[in-house]
PDB file of C-alpha atoms in Angstrom:
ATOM      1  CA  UNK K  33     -32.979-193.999  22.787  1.00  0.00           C
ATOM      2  CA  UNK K  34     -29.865-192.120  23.071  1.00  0.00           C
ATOM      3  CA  UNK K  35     -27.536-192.229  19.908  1.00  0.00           C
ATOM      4  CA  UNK K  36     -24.583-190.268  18.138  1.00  0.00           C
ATOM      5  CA  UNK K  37     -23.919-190.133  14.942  1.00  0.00           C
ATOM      6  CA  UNK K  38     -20.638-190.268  12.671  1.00  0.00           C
ATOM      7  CA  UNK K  39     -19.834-190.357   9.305  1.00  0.00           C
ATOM      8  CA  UNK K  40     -23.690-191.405   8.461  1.00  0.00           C
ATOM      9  CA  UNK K  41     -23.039-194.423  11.356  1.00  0.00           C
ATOM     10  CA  UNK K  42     -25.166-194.452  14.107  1.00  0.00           C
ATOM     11  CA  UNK K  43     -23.812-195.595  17.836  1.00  0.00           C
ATOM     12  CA  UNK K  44     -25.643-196.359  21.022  1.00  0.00           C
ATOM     13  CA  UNK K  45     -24.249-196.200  24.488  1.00  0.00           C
ATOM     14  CA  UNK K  46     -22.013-199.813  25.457  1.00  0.00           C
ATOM     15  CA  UNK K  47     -19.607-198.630  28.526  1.00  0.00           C
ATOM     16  CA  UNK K  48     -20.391-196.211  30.828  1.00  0.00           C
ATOM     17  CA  UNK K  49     -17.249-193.351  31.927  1.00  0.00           C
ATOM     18  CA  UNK K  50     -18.598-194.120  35.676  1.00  0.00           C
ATOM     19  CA  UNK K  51     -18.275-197.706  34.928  1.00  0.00           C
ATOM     20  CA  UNK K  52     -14.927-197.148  33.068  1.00  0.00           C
ATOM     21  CA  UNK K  53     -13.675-195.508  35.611  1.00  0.00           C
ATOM     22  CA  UNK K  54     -14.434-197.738  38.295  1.00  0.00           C
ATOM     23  CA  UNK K  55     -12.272-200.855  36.134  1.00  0.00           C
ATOM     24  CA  UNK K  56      -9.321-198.643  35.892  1.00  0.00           C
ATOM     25  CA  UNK K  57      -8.974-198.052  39.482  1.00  0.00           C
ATOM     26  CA  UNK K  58      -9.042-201.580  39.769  1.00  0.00           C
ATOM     27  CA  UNK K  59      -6.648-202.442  36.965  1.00  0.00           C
ATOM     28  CA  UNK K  60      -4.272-199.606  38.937  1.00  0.00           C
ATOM     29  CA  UNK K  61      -4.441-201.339  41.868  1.00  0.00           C
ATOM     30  CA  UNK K  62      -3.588-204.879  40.618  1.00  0.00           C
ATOM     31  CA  UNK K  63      -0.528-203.107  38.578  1.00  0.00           C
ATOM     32  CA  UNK K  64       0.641-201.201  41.836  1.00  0.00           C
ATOM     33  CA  UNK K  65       0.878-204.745  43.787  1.00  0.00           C
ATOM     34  CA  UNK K  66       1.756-206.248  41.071  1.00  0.00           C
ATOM     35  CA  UNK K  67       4.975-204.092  40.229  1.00  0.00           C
ATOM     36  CA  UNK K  68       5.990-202.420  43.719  1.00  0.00           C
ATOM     37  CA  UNK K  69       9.656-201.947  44.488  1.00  0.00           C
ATOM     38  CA  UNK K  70       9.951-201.958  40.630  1.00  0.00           C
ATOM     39  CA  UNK K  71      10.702-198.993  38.038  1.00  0.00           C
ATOM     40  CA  UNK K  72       8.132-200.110  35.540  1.00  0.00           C
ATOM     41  CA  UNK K  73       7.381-197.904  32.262  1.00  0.00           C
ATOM     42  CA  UNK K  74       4.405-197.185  31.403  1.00  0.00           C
ATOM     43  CA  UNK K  75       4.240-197.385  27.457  1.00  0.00           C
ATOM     44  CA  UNK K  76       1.244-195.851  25.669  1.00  0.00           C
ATOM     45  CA  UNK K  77      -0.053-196.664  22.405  1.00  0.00           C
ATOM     46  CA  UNK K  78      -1.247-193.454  20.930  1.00  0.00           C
ATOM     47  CA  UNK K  79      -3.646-191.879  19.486  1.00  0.00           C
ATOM     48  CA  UNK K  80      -6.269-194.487  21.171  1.00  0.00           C
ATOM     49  CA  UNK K  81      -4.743-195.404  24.623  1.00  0.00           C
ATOM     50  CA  UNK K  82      -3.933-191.882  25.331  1.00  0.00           C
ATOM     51  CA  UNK K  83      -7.363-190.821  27.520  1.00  0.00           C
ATOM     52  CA  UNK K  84      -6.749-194.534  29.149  1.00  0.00           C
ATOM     53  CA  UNK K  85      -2.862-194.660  29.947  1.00  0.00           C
ATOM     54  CA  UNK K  86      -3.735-190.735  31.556  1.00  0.00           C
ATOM     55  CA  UNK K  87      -5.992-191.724  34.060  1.00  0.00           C
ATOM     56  CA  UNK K  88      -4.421-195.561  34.725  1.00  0.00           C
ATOM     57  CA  UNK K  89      -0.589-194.062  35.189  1.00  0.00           C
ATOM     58  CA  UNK K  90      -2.438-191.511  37.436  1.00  0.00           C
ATOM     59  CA  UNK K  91      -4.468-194.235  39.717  1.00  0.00           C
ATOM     60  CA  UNK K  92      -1.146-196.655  39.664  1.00  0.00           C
ATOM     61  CA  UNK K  93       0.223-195.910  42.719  1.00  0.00           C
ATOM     62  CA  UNK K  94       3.920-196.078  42.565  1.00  0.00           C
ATOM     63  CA  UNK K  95       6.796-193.242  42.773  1.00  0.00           C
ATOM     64  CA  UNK K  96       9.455-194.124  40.386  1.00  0.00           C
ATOM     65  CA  UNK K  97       6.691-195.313  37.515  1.00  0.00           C
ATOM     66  CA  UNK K  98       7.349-193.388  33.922  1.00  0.00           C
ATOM     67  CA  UNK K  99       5.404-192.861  31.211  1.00  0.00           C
ATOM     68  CA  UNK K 100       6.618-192.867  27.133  1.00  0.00           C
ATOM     69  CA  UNK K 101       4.541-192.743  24.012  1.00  0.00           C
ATOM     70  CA  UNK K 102       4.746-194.822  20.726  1.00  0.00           C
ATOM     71  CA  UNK K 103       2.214-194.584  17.803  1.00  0.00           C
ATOM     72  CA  UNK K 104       1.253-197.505  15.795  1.00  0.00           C
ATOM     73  CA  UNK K 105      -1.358-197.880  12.780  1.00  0.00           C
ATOM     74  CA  UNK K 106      -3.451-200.584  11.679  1.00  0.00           C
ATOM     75  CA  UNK K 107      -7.046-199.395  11.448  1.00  0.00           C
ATOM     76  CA  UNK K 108      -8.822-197.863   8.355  1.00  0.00           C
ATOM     77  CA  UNK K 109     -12.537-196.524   8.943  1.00  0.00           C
ATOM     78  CA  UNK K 110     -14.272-199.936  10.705  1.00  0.00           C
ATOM     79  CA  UNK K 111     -11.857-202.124  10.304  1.00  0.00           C
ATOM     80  CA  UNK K 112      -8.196-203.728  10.334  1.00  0.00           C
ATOM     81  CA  UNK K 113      -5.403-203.017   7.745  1.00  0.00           C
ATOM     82  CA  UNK K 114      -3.699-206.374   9.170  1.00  0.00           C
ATOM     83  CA  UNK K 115      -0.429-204.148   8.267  1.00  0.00           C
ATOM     84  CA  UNK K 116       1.062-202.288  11.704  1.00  0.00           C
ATOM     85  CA  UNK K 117       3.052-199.035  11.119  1.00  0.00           C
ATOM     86  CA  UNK K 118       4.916-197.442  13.349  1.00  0.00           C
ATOM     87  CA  UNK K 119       4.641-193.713  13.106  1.00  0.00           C
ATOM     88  CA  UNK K 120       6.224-191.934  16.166  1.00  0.00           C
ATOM     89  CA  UNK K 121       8.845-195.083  17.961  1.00  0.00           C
ATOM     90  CA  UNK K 122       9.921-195.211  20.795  1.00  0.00           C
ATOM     91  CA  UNK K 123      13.631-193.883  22.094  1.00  0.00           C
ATOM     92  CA  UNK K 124      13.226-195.357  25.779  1.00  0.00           C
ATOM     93  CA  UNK K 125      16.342-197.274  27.199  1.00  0.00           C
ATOM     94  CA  UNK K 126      14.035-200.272  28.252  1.00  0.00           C
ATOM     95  CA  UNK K 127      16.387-203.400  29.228  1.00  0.00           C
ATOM     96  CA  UNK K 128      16.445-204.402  32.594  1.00  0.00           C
ATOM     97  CA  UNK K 129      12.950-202.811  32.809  1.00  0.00           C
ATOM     98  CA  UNK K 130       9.339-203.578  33.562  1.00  0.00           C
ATOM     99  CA  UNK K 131       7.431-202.481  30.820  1.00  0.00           C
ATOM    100  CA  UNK K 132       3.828-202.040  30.406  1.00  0.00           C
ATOM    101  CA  UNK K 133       1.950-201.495  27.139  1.00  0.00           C
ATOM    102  CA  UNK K 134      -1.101-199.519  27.318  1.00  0.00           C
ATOM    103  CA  UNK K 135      -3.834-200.257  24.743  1.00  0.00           C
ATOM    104  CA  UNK K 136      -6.892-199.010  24.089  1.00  0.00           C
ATOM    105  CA  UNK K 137      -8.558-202.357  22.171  1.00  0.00           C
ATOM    106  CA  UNK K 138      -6.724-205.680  21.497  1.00  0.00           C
ATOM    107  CA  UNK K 139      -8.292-206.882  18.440  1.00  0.00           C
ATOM    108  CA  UNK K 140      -7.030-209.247  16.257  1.00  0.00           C
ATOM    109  CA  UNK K 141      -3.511-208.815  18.316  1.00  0.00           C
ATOM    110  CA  UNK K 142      -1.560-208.241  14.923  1.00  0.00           C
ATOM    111  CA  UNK K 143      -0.325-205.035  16.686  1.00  0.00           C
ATOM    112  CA  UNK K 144      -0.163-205.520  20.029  1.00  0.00           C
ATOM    113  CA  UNK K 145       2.272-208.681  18.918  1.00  0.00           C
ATOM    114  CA  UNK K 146       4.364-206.848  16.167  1.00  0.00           C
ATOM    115  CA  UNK K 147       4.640-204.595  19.118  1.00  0.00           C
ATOM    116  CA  UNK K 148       5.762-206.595  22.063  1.00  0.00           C
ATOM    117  CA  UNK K 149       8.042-208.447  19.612  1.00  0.00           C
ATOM    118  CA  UNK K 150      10.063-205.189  19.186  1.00  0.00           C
ATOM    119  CA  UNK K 151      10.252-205.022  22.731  1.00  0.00           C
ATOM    120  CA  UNK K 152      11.917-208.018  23.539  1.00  0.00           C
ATOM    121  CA  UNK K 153      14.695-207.711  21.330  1.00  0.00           C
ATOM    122  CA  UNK K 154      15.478-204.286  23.611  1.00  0.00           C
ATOM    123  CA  UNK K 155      16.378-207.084  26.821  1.00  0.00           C
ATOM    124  CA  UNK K 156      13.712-205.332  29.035  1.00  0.00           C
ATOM    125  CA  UNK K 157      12.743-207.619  32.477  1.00  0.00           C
ATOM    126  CA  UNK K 158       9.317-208.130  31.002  1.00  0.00           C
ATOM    127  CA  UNK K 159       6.654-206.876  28.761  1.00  0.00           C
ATOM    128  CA  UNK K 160       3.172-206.735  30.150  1.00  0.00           C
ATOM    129  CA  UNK K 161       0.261-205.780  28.581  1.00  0.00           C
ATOM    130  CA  UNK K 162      -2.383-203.347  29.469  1.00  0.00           C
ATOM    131  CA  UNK K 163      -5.651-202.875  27.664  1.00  0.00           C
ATOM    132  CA  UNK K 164      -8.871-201.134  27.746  1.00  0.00           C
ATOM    133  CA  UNK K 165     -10.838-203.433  25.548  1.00  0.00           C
ATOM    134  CA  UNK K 166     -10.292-207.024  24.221  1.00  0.00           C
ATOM    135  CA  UNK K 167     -11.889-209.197  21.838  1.00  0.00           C
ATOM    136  CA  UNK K 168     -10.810-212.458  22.538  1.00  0.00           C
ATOM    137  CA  UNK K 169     -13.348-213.614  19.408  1.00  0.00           C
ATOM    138  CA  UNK K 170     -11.518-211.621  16.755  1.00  0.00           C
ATOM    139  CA  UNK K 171      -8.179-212.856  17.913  1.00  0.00           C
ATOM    140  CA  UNK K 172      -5.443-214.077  15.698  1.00  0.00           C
ATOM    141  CA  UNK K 173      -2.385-214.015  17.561  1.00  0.00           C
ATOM    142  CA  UNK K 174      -1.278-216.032  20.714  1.00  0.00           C
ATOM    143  CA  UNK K 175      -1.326-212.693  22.444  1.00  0.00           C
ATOM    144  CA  UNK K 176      -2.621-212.863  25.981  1.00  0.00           C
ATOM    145  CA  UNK K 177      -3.276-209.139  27.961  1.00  0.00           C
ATOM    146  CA  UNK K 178      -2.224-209.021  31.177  1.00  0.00           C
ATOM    147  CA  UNK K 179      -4.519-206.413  32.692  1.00  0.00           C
ATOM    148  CA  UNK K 180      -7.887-206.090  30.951  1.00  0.00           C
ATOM    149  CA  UNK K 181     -10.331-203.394  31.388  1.00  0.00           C
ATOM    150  CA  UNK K 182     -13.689-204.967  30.054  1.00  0.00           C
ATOM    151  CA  UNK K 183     -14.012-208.610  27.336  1.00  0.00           C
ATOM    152  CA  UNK K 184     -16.184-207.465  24.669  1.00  0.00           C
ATOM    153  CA  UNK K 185     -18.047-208.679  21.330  1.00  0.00           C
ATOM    154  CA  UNK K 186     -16.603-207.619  18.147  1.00  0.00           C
ATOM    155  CA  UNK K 187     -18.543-205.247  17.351  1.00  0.00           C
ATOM    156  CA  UNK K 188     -17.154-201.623  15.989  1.00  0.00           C
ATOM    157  CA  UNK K 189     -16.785-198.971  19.051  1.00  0.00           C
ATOM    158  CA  UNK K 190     -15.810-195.297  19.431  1.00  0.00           C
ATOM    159  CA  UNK K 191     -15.455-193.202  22.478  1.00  0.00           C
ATOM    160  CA  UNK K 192     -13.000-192.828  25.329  1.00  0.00           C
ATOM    161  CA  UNK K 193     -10.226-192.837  22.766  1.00  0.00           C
ATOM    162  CA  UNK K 194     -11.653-195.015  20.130  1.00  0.00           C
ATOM    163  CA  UNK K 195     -12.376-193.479  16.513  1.00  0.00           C
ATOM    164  CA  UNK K 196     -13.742-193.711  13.234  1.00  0.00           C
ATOM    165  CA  UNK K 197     -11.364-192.206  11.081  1.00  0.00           C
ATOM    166  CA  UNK K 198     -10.048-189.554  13.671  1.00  0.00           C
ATOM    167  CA  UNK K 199     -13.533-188.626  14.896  1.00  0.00           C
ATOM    168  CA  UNK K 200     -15.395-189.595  18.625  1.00  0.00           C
ATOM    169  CA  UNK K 201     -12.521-189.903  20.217  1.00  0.00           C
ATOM    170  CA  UNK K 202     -13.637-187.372  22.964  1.00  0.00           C
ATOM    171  CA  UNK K 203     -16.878-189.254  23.872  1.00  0.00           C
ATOM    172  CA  UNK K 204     -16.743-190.052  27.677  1.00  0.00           C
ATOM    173  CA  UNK K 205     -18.636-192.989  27.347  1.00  0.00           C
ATOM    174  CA  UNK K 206     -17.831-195.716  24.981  1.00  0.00           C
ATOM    175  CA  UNK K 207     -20.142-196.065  22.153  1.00  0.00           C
ATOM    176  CA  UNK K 208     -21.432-199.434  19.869  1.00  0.00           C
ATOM    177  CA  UNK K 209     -22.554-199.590  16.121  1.00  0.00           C
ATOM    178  CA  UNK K 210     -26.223-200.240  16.460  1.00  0.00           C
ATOM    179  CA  UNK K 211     -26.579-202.679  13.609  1.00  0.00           C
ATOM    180  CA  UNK K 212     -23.976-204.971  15.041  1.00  0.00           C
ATOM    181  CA  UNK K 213     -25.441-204.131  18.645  1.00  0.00           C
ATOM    182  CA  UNK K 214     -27.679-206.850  19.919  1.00  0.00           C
ATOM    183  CA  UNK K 215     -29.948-205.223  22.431  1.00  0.00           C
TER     184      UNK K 215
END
């Protein structure tokens, strides 16, 4: 069986890039229709979303879209903090705008909501939410994603953006912790 290892974890292959790939063409075409003859800006949530928000804001097909980064922490090795920080903000003008947060996972939601909170006090036309992953099981917040790539378990991934502690974050393919992987 194919596997990778990190820091004495082993993963197995869970999401294929092909299959990946395929969703966010998908998710860019529901975003053009949903937002044409608007300005929307494209707001990613680095370090995870970046390999995500690159090749959704290229698929999204509309002319006056932009693209801004903000980095947030909450994660420690496997798991949660349930304290976000935000490391690099955001200087965006946003009010009177469309703006659309680009995840990588919405987990518990603690960040995504601290997050879209901020947002709204900056008077933009709406805040929509954009994400990769979501585990609507580990879920603590009212927080509902807009656009969603792929519903999945809570179990522990890396790849395509994801990490453990920095690492995997080049993988292609998204990977699974096989203890917590049922196959």
């Amino acid at each position: 069986m194919k596997q990778v290892t990190y820091k004495g974890l082993t993963f197995v292959p869970y999401l294929e890039n092909e299959k990946i790939q395929q969703r966010i063409k998908e998710l860019a075409a529901q975003i053009t229709s949903d937002c044409k003859g608007k300005r929307p800006l494209f707001l990613c949530v680095l370090n995870g979303a970046f390999p995500f928000a690159a090749d959704l804001f290229r698929a999204v097909q509309l002319p006056d879209a932009e693209i801004s980064f903000i980095r947030l922490k909450s994660y420690e090795g496997t798991g949660s903090t349930g304290v976000v920080k935000e490391v690099l903000g955001m200087s965006d003008d946003i009010e009177g705008r469309t703006v659309i947060v680009i995840e990588d996972i919405v987990d518990t939601g603690n960040t995504i909501a601290n997050l879209v909170e901020r947002l709204k006090s900056k008077n933009p036309a709406d805040v929509k939410i954009a994400t990769l992953l979501f585990k609507p099981e580990s879920l603590q917040t009212d927080v509902k994603p807009d656009y969603v790539g792929f519903d999945i378990p809570s179990d522990f991934i890396i790849g395509f953006g994801l990490d453990l502690d920095g690492l995997a974050r080049n993988l292609p393919d998204i990977w699974v912790l096989s203890e917590e992987h049922d196959n």
